[in-house]
Amino acid sequence: MPAPLSTPLNTDLAADLSTAVTTACPASHPRRLLLRAGLAAAAALGLAPAAMAQALTGPVKLVVGFPPGSGPDVVARTLGQRLGDELKLTLAIDNRAGAGGQIAAQAVAKGAADGATLLLGEVGSISIAPAAFGKLPYQPLKEFAAISEVVRSDFVLVVPVTSPQRSVADFVKAAKAEKDKVNFGTFGAGTPGHFGAEVFGSLAGFGVESIHYRSTGDAVTAIIAGDVKGAFVSTALAMAQVKGGKMRALATTAPERSALLPEVPTFTEAGYPKADFAAWFALLVPAATPAAVQDQLQRATVAALRDPEVAKKLGDAGFSVTPSSRADAQAMLQREAARWAAVVKSTGFKGD
């Protein structure tokens, strides 16, 4: 016979429930008999009725702050399908694009804390935005609980294929020779590419003029057309464009060369080891979500990410799979918030 689990039954709650039903129902009433059977089963398993009631039982929605077909959307759909299977629940993707992911983050932060609505949080709206925008309508570290980190993607400095620059040294030399600031394309104010360009310019000693585009597609089109001198693009997005001959990659922000772009040197190799930043995605829920539900989601998320087919699909799309514990994911949010706050402060950027 298996040994009993160490977690005790919540006797106070059990007594309250028992009293309520006993008062309302006679001794032989089916509800009274069912209650006794349920409490006995819970006691045998070491489960409190409250914990049992907190498990997810209905449809789940995963909110993404970017449009269908974007990198975040690929991550959400690849994870979401397997996550739904692990939870044995229907899971739908809800794309709420706009404001660099802030619209989606606000919607989930202010929504019901029942675990049925999840956010695929990312570095821009969660770690950078609080420092960059004084009127942010949500507070990530207070209003969200981290379930697990999901994936990471390093960045690549890309230039138009028509550019004569073929190395970081070439780019820096040309940038310093410019009379005006060097224009960089970005996917929006407050995004990692925006501040990555500012950091690079500061390290290399040239001025940066950021050109913010409304969408990823608009920014990519501008880079390919030569409307900007360069841009920091995630490896996941840059990979296809570079291999397709539409952009030229000069260096990656990864600590080691990317397996996806092995011919591209790192910024460390180019002499700029401090130009090391990455995009990350994590599964988040409103902070008041019951701990039992958070644990259920964390176990299912890690299991989904460790599925070989999921890991391969995400890897082929340019992402490194990074499942974690709740505690490690929450600590990562704290570290990233402090790091990007220092970066934003160093640039003097002040958003609306």
CSV table of N, CA, C and O in Angstrom, one decimal, residues 177-289:
chain,number,residue,atom,x,y,z
A,177,ALA,N,32.6,58.6,-39.8
A,177,ALA,CA,32.8,59.5,-40.9
A,177,ALA,C,31.6,60.3,-41.3
A,177,ALA,O,31.7,61.4,-42.0
A,178,GLU,N,30.4,59.9,-40.8
A,178,GLU,CA,29.2,60.6,-41.1
A,178,GLU,C,29.1,62.0,-40.4
A,178,GLU,O,29.6,62.1,-39.2
A,179,LYS,N,28.6,63.0,-41.0
A,179,LYS,CA,28.5,64.3,-40.4
A,179,LYS,C,27.3,64.2,-39.5
A,179,LYS,O,27.3,64.9,-38.4
A,180,ASP,N,26.3,63.5,-39.8
A,180,ASP,CA,25.1,63.4,-39.0
A,180,ASP,C,25.0,62.0,-38.3
A,180,ASP,O,25.9,61.2,-38.5
A,181,LYS,N,24.0,61.9,-37.5
A,181,LYS,CA,23.9,60.6,-36.8
A,181,LYS,C,23.5,59.5,-37.8
A,181,LYS,O,22.9,59.8,-38.8
A,182,VAL,N,23.9,58.3,-37.5
A,182,VAL,CA,23.6,57.1,-38.4
A,182,VAL,C,22.2,56.6,-38.1
A,182,VAL,O,21.8,56.4,-37.0
A,183,ASN,N,21.4,56.5,-39.2
A,183,ASN,CA,20.0,56.1,-39.0
A,183,ASN,C,19.9,54.5,-38.9
A,183,ASN,O,20.5,53.8,-39.7
A,184,PHE,N,19.2,54.1,-37.9
A,184,PHE,CA,18.9,52.7,-37.7
A,184,PHE,C,17.4,52.4,-37.7
A,184,PHE,O,16.7,53.2,-37.1
A,185,GLY,N,17.0,51.4,-38.4
A,185,GLY,CA,15.6,51.0,-38.4
A,185,GLY,C,15.3,50.2,-37.2
A,185,GLY,O,16.1,49.4,-36.7
A,186,THR,N,14.1,50.4,-36.6
A,186,THR,CA,13.7,49.6,-35.5
A,186,THR,C,12.3,49.2,-35.7
A,186,THR,O,11.5,49.7,-36.5
A,187,PHE,N,11.8,48.2,-34.8
A,187,PHE,CA,10.5,47.7,-34.9
A,187,PHE,C,9.6,48.5,-33.9
A,187,PHE,O,8.5,48.0,-33.6
A,188,GLY,N,10.0,49.6,-33.5
A,188,GLY,CA,9.2,50.4,-32.6
A,188,GLY,C,10.0,51.0,-31.4
A,188,GLY,O,11.0,50.4,-31.0
A,189,ALA,N,9.6,52.1,-30.9
A,189,ALA,CA,10.3,52.7,-29.8
A,189,ALA,C,10.2,51.8,-28.6
A,189,ALA,O,9.1,51.3,-28.3
A,190,GLY,N,11.3,51.7,-27.9
A,190,GLY,CA,11.3,50.9,-26.7
A,190,GLY,C,11.5,49.4,-26.9
A,190,GLY,O,11.5,48.6,-26.0
A,191,THR,N,11.8,49.0,-28.1
A,191,THR,CA,12.1,47.6,-28.4
A,191,THR,C,13.6,47.3,-28.2
A,191,THR,O,14.4,48.2,-28.2
A,192,PRO,N,14.0,46.0,-28.1
A,192,PRO,CA,15.4,45.7,-27.9
A,192,PRO,C,16.3,46.2,-29.1
A,192,PRO,O,17.4,46.7,-28.8
A,193,GLY,N,15.8,46.1,-30.3
A,193,GLY,CA,16.5,46.6,-31.4
A,193,GLY,C,16.8,48.1,-31.3
A,193,GLY,O,17.9,48.6,-31.7
A,194,HIS,N,15.8,48.9,-30.8
A,194,HIS,CA,16.0,50.3,-30.6
A,194,HIS,C,17.1,50.6,-29.7
A,194,HIS,O,18.1,51.3,-30.0
A,195,PHE,N,17.1,50.0,-28.5
A,195,PHE,CA,18.1,50.3,-27.5
A,195,PHE,C,19.4,49.6,-27.8
A,195,PHE,O,20.5,50.0,-27.4
A,196,GLY,N,19.3,48.5,-28.5
A,196,GLY,CA,20.6,47.8,-28.9
A,196,GLY,C,21.4,48.7,-29.8
A,196,GLY,O,22.6,48.8,-29.7
A,197,ALA,N,20.7,49.4,-30.7
A,197,ALA,CA,21.4,50.3,-31.6
A,197,ALA,C,22.1,51.5,-30.8
A,197,ALA,O,23.2,51.9,-31.1
A,198,GLU,N,21.3,52.0,-29.8
A,198,GLU,CA,21.8,53.0,-28.9
A,198,GLU,C,23.1,52.6,-28.2
A,198,GLU,O,24.1,53.3,-28.0
A,199,VAL,N,23.0,51.4,-27.7
A,199,VAL,CA,24.2,50.8,-26.9
A,199,VAL,C,25.4,50.6,-27.8
A,199,VAL,O,26.5,51.0,-27.5
A,200,PHE,N,25.2,50.1,-29.0
A,200,PHE,CA,26.3,49.9,-30.0
A,200,PHE,C,26.9,51.2,-30.3
A,200,PHE,O,28.1,51.4,-30.4
A,201,GLY,N,26.1,52.2,-30.6
A,201,GLY,CA,26.6,53.6,-31.0
A,201,GLY,C,27.4,54.1,-29.8
A,201,GLY,O,28.5,54.7,-30.1
A,202,SER,N,26.9,54.0,-28.6
A,202,SER,CA,27.7,54.5,-27.5
A,202,SER,C,29.0,53.8,-27.3
A,202,SER,O,30.0,54.4,-27.0
A,203,LEU,N,29.0,52.5,-27.5
A,203,LEU,CA,30.3,51.7,-27.3
A,203,LEU,C,31.3,52.0,-28.4
A,203,LEU,O,32.5,52.1,-28.2
A,204,ALA,N,30.8,52.2,-29.6
A,204,ALA,CA,31.7,52.5,-30.8
A,204,ALA,C,32.0,53.9,-31.0
A,204,ALA,O,32.9,54.3,-31.7
A,205,GLY,N,31.2,54.8,-30.4
A,205,GLY,CA,31.6,56.3,-30.5
A,205,GLY,C,30.9,57.0,-31.7
A,205,GLY,O,31.6,57.9,-32.2
A,206,PHE,N,29.7,56.6,-32.0
A,206,PHE,CA,29.0,57.4,-33.1
A,206,PHE,C,27.6,57.6,-32.6
A,206,PHE,O,27.0,56.9,-31.8
A,207,GLY,N,26.9,58.6,-33.2
A,207,GLY,CA,25.6,59.0,-32.9
A,207,GLY,C,24.6,58.1,-33.7
A,207,GLY,O,24.8,57.7,-34.8
A,208,VAL,N,23.4,57.9,-33.0
A,208,VAL,CA,22.4,57.0,-33.6
A,208,VAL,C,21.1,57.8,-33.7
A,208,VAL,O,20.6,58.5,-32.8
A,209,GLU,N,20.5,57.7,-34.9
A,209,GLU,CA,19.1,58.3,-35.1
A,209,GLU,C,18.2,57.1,-35.4
A,209,GLU,O,18.3,56.5,-36.5
A,210,SER,N,17.3,56.8,-34.5
A,210,SER,CA,16.4,55.7,-34.7
A,210,SER,C,15.2,56.0,-35.5
A,210,SER,O,14.5,57.0,-35.2
A,211,ILE,N,14.9,55.2,-36.5
A,211,ILE,CA,13.7,55.4,-37.3
A,211,ILE,C,12.8,54.2,-36.9
A,211,ILE,O,13.0,53.1,-37.2
A,212,HIS,N,11.7,54.6,-36.3
A,212,HIS,CA,10.8,53.6,-35.7
A,212,HIS,C,9.7,53.3,-36.8
A,212,HIS,O,9.0,54.2,-37.2
A,213,TYR,N,9.5,52.1,-37.1
A,213,TYR,CA,8.5,51.6,-38.1
A,213,TYR,C,7.3,51.0,-37.3
A,213,TYR,O,7.4,50.5,-36.2
A,214,ARG,N,6.1,51.1,-38.0
A,214,ARG,CA,4.9,50.7,-37.3
A,214,ARG,C,4.8,49.2,-37.2
A,214,ARG,O,4.2,48.6,-36.3
A,215,SER,N,5.5,48.5,-38.1
A,215,SER,CA,5.4,47.0,-38.1
A,215,SER,C,6.7,46.4,-38.4
A,215,SER,O,7.6,47.0,-39.0
A,216,THR,N,6.8,45.1,-38.1
A,216,THR,CA,8.0,44.3,-38.5
A,216,THR,C,8.2,44.3,-40.0
A,216,THR,O,9.3,44.5,-40.5
A,217,GLY,N,7.1,44.1,-40.7
A,217,GLY,CA,7.2,44.1,-42.2
A,217,GLY,C,7.7,45.4,-42.8
A,217,GLY,O,8.5,45.4,-43.7
A,218,ASP,N,7.2,46.5,-42.2
A,218,ASP,CA,7.7,47.8,-42.7
A,218,ASP,C,9.2,48.0,-42.5
A,218,ASP,O,9.9,48.5,-43.4
A,219,ALA,N,9.6,47.6,-41.3
A,219,ALA,CA,11.0,47.8,-41.0
A,219,ALA,C,11.9,46.9,-41.9
A,219,ALA,O,13.0,47.4,-42.4
A,220,VAL,N,11.5,45.7,-42.1
A,220,VAL,CA,12.3,44.8,-42.9
A,220,VAL,C,12.3,45.3,-44.4
A,220,VAL,O,13.4,45.3,-45.0
A,221,THR,N,11.2,45.8,-44.9
A,221,THR,CA,11.2,46.4,-46.2
A,221,THR,C,12.2,47.6,-46.3
A,221,THR,O,12.9,47.7,-47.3
A,222,ALA,N,12.2,48.4,-45.3
A,222,ALA,CA,13.1,49.5,-45.3
A,222,ALA,C,14.6,49.1,-45.3
A,222,ALA,O,15.4,49.8,-46.0
A,223,ILE,N,14.9,48.1,-44.5
A,223,ILE,CA,16.3,47.6,-44.5
A,223,ILE,C,16.7,47.1,-45.9
A,223,ILE,O,17.7,47.4,-46.4
A,224,ILE,N,15.8,46.2,-46.4
A,224,ILE,CA,16.1,45.6,-47.7
A,224,ILE,C,16.3,46.7,-48.8
A,224,ILE,O,17.2,46.7,-49.7
A,225,ALA,N,15.4,47.8,-48.7
A,225,ALA,CA,15.5,48.8,-49.7
A,225,ALA,C,16.6,49.8,-49.5
A,225,ALA,O,16.9,50.6,-50.4
A,226,GLY,N,17.3,49.7,-48.4
A,226,GLY,CA,18.4,50.6,-48.1
A,226,GLY,C,18.0,52.0,-47.6
A,226,GLY,O,18.8,52.9,-47.6
A,227,ASP,N,16.8,52.0,-47.0
A,227,ASP,CA,16.3,53.3,-46.5
A,227,ASP,C,17.0,53.6,-45.2
A,227,ASP,O,16.9,54.8,-44.7
A,228,VAL,N,17.6,52.6,-44.5
A,228,VAL,CA,18.3,52.8,-43.3
A,228,VAL,C,19.7,52.2,-43.4
A,228,VAL,O,19.9,51.3,-44.3
A,229,LYS,N,20.6,52.7,-42.6
A,229,LYS,CA,22.0,52.1,-42.8
A,229,LYS,C,22.2,50.8,-42.1
A,229,LYS,O,23.1,50.0,-42.5
A,230,GLY,N,21.3,50.5,-41.1
A,230,GLY,CA,21.5,49.2,-40.4
A,230,GLY,C,20.3,49.0,-39.5
A,230,GLY,O,19.4,49.9,-39.3
A,231,ALA,N,20.3,47.8,-38.9
A,231,ALA,CA,19.2,47.5,-37.9
A,231,ALA,C,19.7,46.3,-37.1
A,231,ALA,O,20.4,45.4,-37.6
A,232,PHE,N,19.2,46.2,-35.8
A,232,PHE,CA,19.3,45.0,-35.0
A,232,PHE,C,18.1,44.2,-35.1
A,232,PHE,O,17.0,44.6,-34.7
A,233,VAL,N,18.2,43.0,-35.7
A,233,VAL,CA,17.1,42.1,-36.0
A,233,VAL,C,17.3,40.8,-35.3
A,233,VAL,O,18.5,40.3,-35.2
A,234,SER,N,16.3,40.2,-34.7
A,234,SER,CA,16.5,38.9,-34.0
A,234,SER,C,17.0,37.9,-35.0
A,234,SER,O,16.6,37.9,-36.2
A,235,THR,N,17.7,37.0,-34.5
A,235,THR,CA,18.3,35.9,-35.3
A,235,THR,C,17.1,35.1,-36.0
A,235,THR,O,17.2,34.7,-37.1
A,236,ALA,N,16.0,34.9,-35.2
A,236,ALA,CA,14.9,34.2,-35.8
A,236,ALA,C,14.3,34.9,-37.0
A,236,ALA,O,13.9,34.2,-38.0
A,237,LEU,N,14.3,36.2,-37.0
A,237,LEU,CA,13.8,36.9,-38.2
A,237,LEU,C,14.9,37.1,-39.3
A,237,LEU,O,14.6,37.0,-40.5
A,238,ALA,N,16.1,37.4,-38.8
A,238,ALA,CA,17.2,37.7,-39.8
A,238,ALA,C,17.6,36.5,-40.6
A,238,ALA,O,18.0,36.6,-41.8
A,239,MET,N,17.5,35.3,-40.0
A,239,MET,CA,18.0,34.1,-40.6
A,239,MET,C,17.5,33.9,-42.1
A,239,MET,O,18.3,33.7,-43.0
A,240,ALA,N,16.2,33.9,-42.3
A,240,ALA,CA,15.7,33.7,-43.7
A,240,ALA,C,16.1,34.8,-44.6
A,240,ALA,O,16.5,34.6,-45.8
A,241,GLN,N,16.1,36.1,-44.1
A,241,GLN,CA,16.5,37.2,-45.0
A,241,GLN,C,17.9,37.2,-45.4
A,241,GLN,O,18.3,37.5,-46.5
A,242,VAL,N,18.8,36.8,-44.4
A,242,VAL,CA,20.2,36.7,-44.7
A,242,VAL,C,20.5,35.6,-45.7
A,242,VAL,O,21.3,35.7,-46.7
A,243,LYS,N,20.0,34.4,-45.4
A,243,LYS,CA,20.2,33.2,-46.2
A,243,LYS,C,19.6,33.4,-47.6
A,243,LYS,O,20.1,32.8,-48.6
A,244,GLY,N,18.5,34.3,-47.7
A,244,GLY,CA,17.9,34.5,-49.0
A,244,GLY,C,18.6,35.6,-49.7
A,244,GLY,O,18.1,36.0,-50.8
A,245,GLY,N,19.7,36.2,-49.2
A,245,GLY,CA,20.4,37.2,-49.9
A,245,GLY,C,19.8,38.6,-49.9
A,245,GLY,O,20.1,39.4,-50.7
A,246,LYS,N,18.8,38.8,-49.0
A,246,LYS,CA,18.1,40.1,-48.9
A,246,LYS,C,18.7,41.1,-47.9
A,246,LYS,O,18.5,42.3,-48.0
A,247,MET,N,19.5,40.6,-47.0
A,247,MET,CA,20.2,41.4,-46.0
A,247,MET,C,21.6,40.8,-45.8
A,247,MET,O,21.9,39.6,-46.1
A,248,ARG,N,22.5,41.6,-45.3
A,248,ARG,CA,23.9,41.1,-45.0
A,248,ARG,C,24.0,41.2,-43.5
A,248,ARG,O,23.8,42.3,-42.9
A,249,ALA,N,24.5,40.1,-42.8
A,249,ALA,CA,24.7,40.1,-41.4
A,249,ALA,C,26.1,40.4,-41.1
A,249,ALA,O,27.0,39.8,-41.7
A,250,LEU,N,26.4,41.3,-40.1
A,250,LEU,CA,27.7,41.7,-39.8
A,250,LEU,C,28.2,41.1,-38.5
A,250,LEU,O,29.4,40.8,-38.3
A,251,ALA,N,27.3,40.9,-37.5
A,251,ALA,CA,27.7,40.3,-36.2
A,251,ALA,C,26.4,40.0,-35.4
A,251,ALA,O,25.4,40.6,-35.6
A,252,THR,N,26.6,39.0,-34.5
A,252,THR,CA,25.5,38.6,-33.7
A,252,THR,C,25.8,39.0,-32.2
A,252,THR,O,27.0,39.1,-31.8
A,253,THR,N,24.8,39.2,-31.4
A,253,THR,CA,24.9,39.6,-30.0
A,253,THR,C,25.1,38.3,-29.1
A,253,THR,O,25.2,38.5,-27.9
A,254,ALA,N,25.1,37.2,-29.7
A,254,ALA,CA,25.3,35.9,-28.9
A,254,ALA,C,26.7,35.8,-28.3
A,254,ALA,O,27.6,36.3,-28.9
A,255,PRO,N,26.8,35.1,-27.2
A,255,PRO,CA,28.2,34.9,-26.6
A,255,PRO,C,29.0,34.0,-27.5
A,255,PRO,O,30.2,34.1,-27.5
A,256,GLU,N,28.4,33.1,-28.3
A,256,GLU,CA,29.1,32.3,-29.2
A,256,GLU,C,28.4,32.3,-30.6
A,256,GLU,O,27.2,32.8,-30.7
A,257,ARG,N,29.1,31.9,-31.6
A,257,ARG,CA,28.5,32.0,-32.9
A,257,ARG,C,27.2,31.1,-33.0
A,257,ARG,O,27.1,30.1,-32.4
A,258,SER,N,26.2,31.6,-33.7
A,258,SER,CA,24.9,31.0,-33.8
A,258,SER,C,25.0,29.8,-34.7
A,258,SER,O,25.7,29.8,-35.8
A,259,ALA,N,24.4,28.7,-34.3
A,259,ALA,CA,24.4,27.5,-35.2
A,259,ALA,C,23.6,27.7,-36.4
A,259,ALA,O,23.7,27.1,-37.5
A,260,LEU,N,22.7,28.7,-36.4
A,260,LEU,CA,21.9,29.1,-37.5
A,260,LEU,C,22.6,30.0,-38.5
A,260,LEU,O,22.3,29.9,-39.7
A,261,LEU,N,23.5,30.8,-38.0
A,261,LEU,CA,24.3,31.6,-38.9
A,261,LEU,C,25.8,31.5,-38.5
A,261,LEU,O,26.4,32.4,-38.0
A,262,PRO,N,26.4,30.3,-38.7
A,262,PRO,CA,27.7,30.0,-38.2
A,262,PRO,C,28.8,30.9,-38.8
A,262,PRO,O,29.9,31.0,-38.3
A,263,GLU,N,28.5,31.4,-40.0
A,263,GLU,CA,29.6,32.2,-40.7
A,263,GLU,C,29.6,33.6,-40.2
A,263,GLU,O,30.5,34.4,-40.5
A,264,VAL,N,28.7,34.0,-39.3
A,264,VAL,CA,28.6,35.4,-38.8
A,264,VAL,C,29.3,35.5,-37.5
A,264,VAL,O,29.0,34.8,-36.6
A,265,PRO,N,30.3,36.4,-37.4
A,265,PRO,CA,31.0,36.5,-36.1
A,265,PRO,C,30.2,37.2,-35.0
A,265,PRO,O,29.1,37.8,-35.3
A,266,THR,N,30.6,37.1,-33.8
A,266,THR,CA,29.9,37.7,-32.7
A,266,THR,C,30.5,39.1,-32.5
A,266,THR,O,31.6,39.4,-32.9
A,267,PHE,N,29.8,39.9,-31.7
A,267,PHE,CA,30.3,41.3,-31.4
A,267,PHE,C,31.5,41.1,-30.5
A,267,PHE,O,32.4,42.0,-30.5
A,268,THR,N,31.6,40.1,-29.7
A,268,THR,CA,32.8,39.9,-28.9
A,268,THR,C,34.0,39.7,-29.8
A,268,THR,O,35.1,40.3,-29.5
A,269,GLU,N,33.8,38.9,-30.8
A,269,GLU,CA,34.9,38.7,-31.8
A,269,GLU,C,35.3,40.0,-32.5
A,269,GLU,O,36.5,40.3,-32.8
A,270,ALA,N,34.3,40.9,-32.6
A,270,ALA,CA,34.5,42.2,-33.3
A,270,ALA,C,35.0,43.2,-32.4
A,270,ALA,O,35.3,44.4,-32.8
A,271,GLY,N,35.2,42.9,-31.1
A,271,GLY,CA,35.8,43.9,-30.2
A,271,GLY,C,34.8,44.6,-29.3
A,271,GLY,O,35.2,45.6,-28.6
A,272,TYR,N,33.5,44.2,-29.3
A,272,TYR,CA,32.5,44.8,-28.5
A,272,TYR,C,31.7,43.8,-27.6
A,272,TYR,O,30.6,43.5,-27.9
A,273,PRO,N,32.4,43.3,-26.6
A,273,PRO,CA,31.8,42.2,-25.8
A,273,PRO,C,30.6,42.7,-25.0
A,273,PRO,O,29.7,41.9,-24.6
A,274,LYS,N,30.4,44.0,-24.8
A,274,LYS,CA,29.3,44.5,-24.0
A,274,LYS,C,28.0,44.7,-24.9
A,274,LYS,O,26.9,45.0,-24.3
A,275,ALA,N,28.1,44.4,-26.2
A,275,ALA,CA,26.9,44.5,-27.0
A,275,ALA,C,26.3,43.1,-27.0
A,275,ALA,O,26.2,42.4,-28.0
A,276,ASP,N,25.9,42.7,-25.8
A,276,ASP,CA,25.3,41.3,-25.7
A,276,ASP,C,23.9,41.4,-25.1
A,276,ASP,O,23.7,41.6,-23.9
A,277,PHE,N,22.9,41.3,-25.9
A,277,PHE,CA,21.5,41.3,-25.5
A,277,PHE,C,20.7,40.3,-26.3
A,277,PHE,O,21.1,40.0,-27.4
A,278,ALA,N,19.6,40.0,-25.8
A,278,ALA,CA,18.8,39.0,-26.5
A,278,ALA,C,17.3,39.3,-26.3
A,278,ALA,O,16.9,40.0,-25.3
A,279,ALA,N,16.5,38.7,-27.1
A,279,ALA,CA,15.0,38.8,-27.0
A,279,ALA,C,14.7,37.5,-26.2
A,279,ALA,O,15.2,36.4,-26.5
A,280,TRP,N,13.8,37.6,-25.2
A,280,TRP,CA,13.3,36.4,-24.5
A,280,TRP,C,11.8,36.5,-24.5
A,280,TRP,O,11.1,37.5,-24.6
A,281,PHE,N,11.2,35.3,-24.4
A,281,PHE,CA,9.7,35.2,-24.3
A,281,PHE,C,9.5,34.3,-23.0
A,281,PHE,O,10.2,33.3,-22.8
A,282,ALA,N,8.4,34.7,-22.3
A,282,ALA,CA,8.1,33.9,-21.1
A,282,ALA,C,6.6,33.8,-21.0
A,282,ALA,O,5.9,34.7,-21.4
A,283,LEU,N,6.1,32.8,-20.4
A,283,LEU,CA,4.7,32.6,-20.1
A,283,LEU,C,4.3,33.3,-18.8
A,283,LEU,O,4.9,33.0,-17.7
A,284,LEU,N,3.4,34.2,-18.8
A,284,LEU,CA,3.0,35.0,-17.6
A,284,LEU,C,1.5,34.9,-17.4
A,284,LEU,O,0.7,34.7,-18.3
A,285,VAL,N,1.1,35.1,-16.1
A,285,VAL,CA,-0.3,35.2,-15.7
A,285,VAL,C,-0.4,36.3,-14.7
A,285,VAL,O,0.5,36.8,-14.2
A,286,PRO,N,-1.7,36.8,-14.5
A,286,PRO,CA,-1.9,37.8,-13.5
A,286,PRO,C,-1.3,37.3,-12.1
A,286,PRO,O,-1.5,36.2,-11.8
A,287,ALA,N,-0.7,38.2,-11.4
A,287,ALA,CA,0.0,37.8,-10.2
A,287,ALA,C,-0.9,37.1,-9.1
A,287,ALA,O,-0.5,36.3,-8.4
A,288,ALA,N,-2.2,37.5,-9.1
A,288,ALA,CA,-3.2,36.9,-8.1
A,288,ALA,C,-3.6,35.5,-8.5
A,288,ALA,O,-4.4,34.9,-7.8
A,289,THR,N,-3.2,34.9,-9.6
A,289,THR,CA,-3.6,33.6,-10.0
A,289,THR,C,-3.2,32.6,-8.9
A,289,THR,O,-2.0,32.6,-8.5
